[in-house]
Amino acid sequence: MHQYILKRLLLMIPTLLGVAVLVFLMLRVAPGDIVELKYAGTGAFAPKEVLDQERAQLGLDKPLWHQFLSWMWGIVRFDFGNSMWTGRPITYEIWIRLELSLELALMATLVAVLLSIPLGTLAALKQDTWVDYFVRIFSIAGLSIPSFWLGIIIILGFLIFVKWLPPLTFTSFWVDPKANLTQLIWPALAVGYRYSAVATRMTRSAVLEVLREDYIRTARAKGLWERVVLTRHALKNALLPVITVIGLEFAFLIGGLVVTEQVFNLNGIGMLFVESITRRDYTMTQALVLLVSFSFIFVNFIVDLLYAWLDPRIRYQ
Amino acid sequence: MPSLLEVRELKTYLTTSQGVVKAVDGISFDVREGETVALVGESGCGKTMSALSIMRLIPRPQASIVGGEIRFQGRDLLKLGEEEMRRIRGAEIAMIFQEPMTSLNPVLSIGRQITETVEAHHPLSKEEARSRALELLQLVGISDPAQRLAEYPHQFSGGMRQRVMIAIALSCRPKLILADEPTTALDVTIQAQLLELMRDLSRRFGVALVIITHNLGVVARYADRVNVMYAGKIIESGTATEIYRAPRHPYTMGLLRSVPRLDQPRKSKLEPIEGQPPDLWNLPAGCSFAPRCRFVVEKCAQEAPPLRQVEDSHHSACWVAETLTQ
Ligand SMILES: Nc1ncnc2c1ncn2[C@@H]1O[C@H](COP(=O)(O)OP(=O)(O)OP(=O)(O)O)[C@@H](O)[C@H]1O
Ligand SMILES: [Mg+2]
């Protein structure tokens, strides 16, 4: 098992390297560069020499392989360089936003888990009754309503009915938990509801399938309480596929909440991502893509560990 | 000896897309304390449904018990509440299933699957339950039980899993074990070992055993009494000797000719019964075996023969039971 973990961790390196090469090349294939955009923004005409000088300062005049290697060399020393746009260290720019994004992703996932597992199980147990129909409509609605729209409705609802708005500036949970939660709970609900939909349907079908298994009949034949049959025997097996869905959703939430962040005026990783792409901020975009890829790989790894923990057939392979 | 289990006119029907399937259609049989009774018949004749009806574990919502009584130690199981029934399952009546590969939970250790049964019926501490489980594994002939307790089903062979199922079935010292084709999925040498084991243990603990099988060879060796089932009905019943010596139903005669027998010369030919079992949602009027029967008379197509006495304890549902010749 230890060997397996070590192997998985080492395997992350080639994957991330591949991602790095890809994003590095793709960014440079896109038309326009950061220097042009900067000057175009000012409206002033800049002679070619000025632009070239600016490029040289950012190291963009060097050959591609040189740029790539110096980027890699930096990463090996945990130095991601500075943002080409703001000039501030990338680690700093990401760090101040990561807390918010990570917390929002965690809270939204928690909302999704708390909604989907009980609801999905309930729907399976009451298959084809009004409870089941209600849960199915509830989850289909979650899939069909974009979470930013739900976010807007929440905000409008507050404005119109209670003349109150969630705080607009981010306060760290460690500084003031109450202010922090009153700000983040609303986007977390909007996003969590949407992401519960897939997991709810998954839980429902997994529980239905597991309840038809022979070992459930065995468990009942042993005279176990129905509650034990459900939790110890059915849910433990049914949750395996659900964990994968939830894990991948969590990884996506870290970098993917662009519109929701806009609606709730949150300065998170999603916003930073879009901004740095439109600005052709190469160093920043590269670092963010690596961060998001790493989250996906890491979450996958955690999901596999959970699998092994829950399922002995995998553990003993 | 007093009857432990009395099944009377039990009817279990299933609603399917084809219509109502009369999986169990008015069967009656008794099991006395400590004896071994066989329920024999071809695939699909309703054996599993009968056993599940006794456990009240028929698949819902398709299946329902539409009539009859199942008296166990004098109480009608069909009238019990859910919790009362739960206290009987596993503790008084245990069941061993047909499919050893899928009947144990893959994510729980063998030990847990034994101890949870004991804990559901007796207030035992963790250690007591564990030592009970250890004892049971030894009893069913699993070597190195202390280590095996911590292992999972996928680390056991089919035969070993079925031994674990036997251990689970015995764990609360039930009065009755329903064994639904416990060895069908296993190879022949293992089948014999398991059947011997079940016979020895049931004798030792005085447990009555209902063996469900389609193999009359098994019946001959292990059963005291036999009930032959065809299309949801019991069509012949009697002691194992009666049925072997002089079967009184054409279907039973066919079954006997289709399996190798120790009391016949090796060379005698095996003949499968011709034709297919009828569709249970579309039974012919009259005797449901008539379309496949060599002895059919006019009356067979008109009226279903009732199960009636032909000798002491020997019953047959055939109009011409007395005149049948081998
Ligand atoms: N879940 C179900 N839904 C619909 N029909 C079913 C279901 N289970 C069983 N049946 C039908 O009920 C009848 C009796 O089935 P049962 O399982 O009792 O047969 P069996 O005698 O145990 O056969 P086998 O030797 O194959 O185990 C069969 O005709 C089968 O098609
Ligand atoms: Mg069966």
Coordinates of N, CA and C and ligand atoms in Angstrom, one line a residue, chain B residues 43-44 46-49 98-99 180-181 212, ligand 2:
Chain B
S43 N -35.6 -26.2 -12.7 CA -35.4 -24.8 -12.6 C -36.7 -24.1 -12.9
G44 N -37.0 -23.1 -12.1 CA -38.1 -22.2 -12.3 C -39.5 -22.8 -11.8
G46 N -40.4 -22.9 -8.7 CA -40.9 -22.2 -7.5 C -40.2 -22.5 -6.2
K47 N -39.1 -23.2 -6.3 CA -38.5 -23.7 -5.0 C -38.0 -22.5 -4.2
T48 N -37.2 -21.6 -4.9 CA -36.7 -20.4 -4.2 C -37.8 -19.6 -3.6
M49 N -38.8 -19.4 -4.4 CA -40.0 -18.5 -4.0 C -40.6 -19.1 -2.7
Q98 N -28.3 -19.9 -2.9 CA -27.8 -20.6 -4.0 C -26.4 -20.1 -4.5
E99 N -26.2 -18.8 -4.4 CA -25.0 -18.2 -5.1 C -23.9 -17.8 -4.1
D180 N -31.0 -23.4 0.0 CA -31.5 -23.3 -1.3 C -30.4 -23.6 -2.3
E181 N -30.4 -24.8 -2.8 CA -29.4 -25.3 -3.8 C -28.0 -24.9 -3.3
I212 N -33.2 -27.7 -0.7 CA -33.8 -27.4 -2.0 C -32.8 -27.8 -3.1
Ligands
MG2 MG -33.9 -21.0 -7.0

